[in-house]
Amino acid sequence: MRVFVDCDPGIDDAVALAYLAARPEVEIIGVGAVFGNNSVDVTADNALRLLELYGRADVPVAVGASRPLVQPPSLAAHVHGDNGLGGVELPEPAGKPVAETAAELLVRLVRESPGEVDVLAVGPLTNLAIALGLEPELPRLVRRLVVMGGAVRVAGNVSSHAEANIRNDPEAAEAVFAAGFDLDLVALDITMKTVATTEWLEELKTVPGRRAELTSSFLDFYADFYSGIFGVRQCAMHDPLAAAVLVDPDLVTESFQTPLRVELAGSLTRGMTVADLRPLPKAQDRRPVRVVTRVEEDAFLGRMLDSLR
Ligand code: RIB
Ligand code: CA
């Protein structure tokens, strides 16, 4: 399986990279960094450091968009820390980003291997929207796209109705959802129900080795934030779940199809992911996406822990 990851590391992005890196059958052919949890120079530097930590120092990292297509950027230091990794200092990266932008790297790699590359997008979708502008055939050149983002039948997180990755660039997300990808959406509907429990976090602390120890330290900061939301010590594993849906599709036990639109003009709802849930035949002016609604939670948590052993 050949995978391109577009991400804004970011603590849960880090665990998603660990999940992929631990699987010998997964070839990470490239990583695009995007603004979101932090500025793009920080997320790109974190991507280099994390790939070295997780044993994939050979993977090319490309710097992507520093801001959304239209609106000004807003970053999330309170969730992921000022350095994007909960204040945990990893060694300076030995490598450097490639000269291409993230969109250019993605387009080149999928043109070289049409129909063979899967894409995991776990940050704002700006790089994918730019890549669509470079290569309108992208949805047919990419085999499968899994997006962490959106809130379809549940509340948002950065606003009452919008989830962070989509709200961080609604125009980009609308372009991606309209483009016709074979697209699985891993939204808050499932990620806020599939959490790293207190027991899971404590078991991780018993796993020896630098990867587990440092990842556990990232998660200490992240779990502090989410414990304030959940009221108990646990945290939503948004991006690792999206990685699992890509690599282990058998974990998905329920999903539904819907055309998906992004609200761009709503004063209260900008960035909302709008499904068409009517039982009637839906307007088919865009390819539906698959919204994941149930997964094998214990199996996922077990595989996520195994990826750090
Ligand atoms: O809303 C959660 C998403 O926003 C995750 O991808 C997290 O890393 C942030 O990017
Ligand atoms: Ca992310």
mmCIF file of N, CA, C and O and ligand atoms in Angstrom, residues 8 12-13 37 122-123 165 239, ligand 2:
data_model
loop_
_atom_site.group_PDB
_atom_site.id
_atom_site.type_symbol
_atom_site.label_atom_id
_atom_site.label_comp_id
_atom_site.label_asym_id
_atom_site.label_seq_id
_atom_site.Cartn_x
_atom_site.Cartn_y
_atom_site.Cartn_z
ATOM 1 N N ASP A 8 -0.927 18.224 9.743
ATOM 2 C CA ASP A 8 -0.502 19.454 10.443
ATOM 3 C C ASP A 8 -0.027 19.086 11.865
ATOM 4 O O ASP A 8 -0.600 19.516 12.854
ATOM 5 N N ASP A 12 -2.136 14.375 17.529
ATOM 6 C CA ASP A 12 -2.826 13.200 16.986
ATOM 7 C C ASP A 12 -2.318 12.865 15.596
ATOM 8 O O ASP A 12 -2.285 11.684 15.196
ATOM 9 N N ASP A 13 -1.843 13.887 14.856
ATOM 10 C CA ASP A 13 -1.168 13.623 13.580
ATOM 11 C C ASP A 13 0.059 12.728 13.818
ATOM 12 O O ASP A 13 0.336 11.809 13.044
ATOM 13 N N ASN A 37 -2.709 23.096 13.137
ATOM 14 C CA ASN A 37 -2.390 23.017 14.572
ATOM 15 C C ASN A 37 -1.265 23.977 14.940
ATOM 16 O O ASN A 37 -1.084 24.322 16.108
ATOM 17 N N VAL A 122 -5.249 14.759 7.056
ATOM 18 C CA VAL A 122 -5.642 14.922 8.460
ATOM 19 C C VAL A 122 -5.373 16.341 8.963
ATOM 20 O O VAL A 122 -5.180 16.560 10.163
ATOM 21 N N GLY A 123 -5.337 17.278 8.051
ATOM 22 C CA GLY A 123 -5.235 18.701 8.395
ATOM 23 C C GLY A 123 -6.202 19.472 7.516
ATOM 24 O O GLY A 123 -7.009 18.876 6.795
ATOM 25 N N ASN A 165 -10.479 21.067 10.954
ATOM 26 C CA ASN A 165 -9.814 20.964 9.647
ATOM 27 C C ASN A 165 -10.639 21.623 8.551
ATOM 28 O O ASN A 165 -10.102 22.244 7.639
ATOM 29 N N ASP A 239 -6.883 11.646 14.153
ATOM 30 C CA ASP A 239 -6.049 11.319 12.989
ATOM 31 C C ASP A 239 -5.619 9.854 12.962
ATOM 32 O O ASP A 239 -5.624 9.241 11.885
HETATM 33 CA CA CA B 2 -4.410 17.004 12.204
#
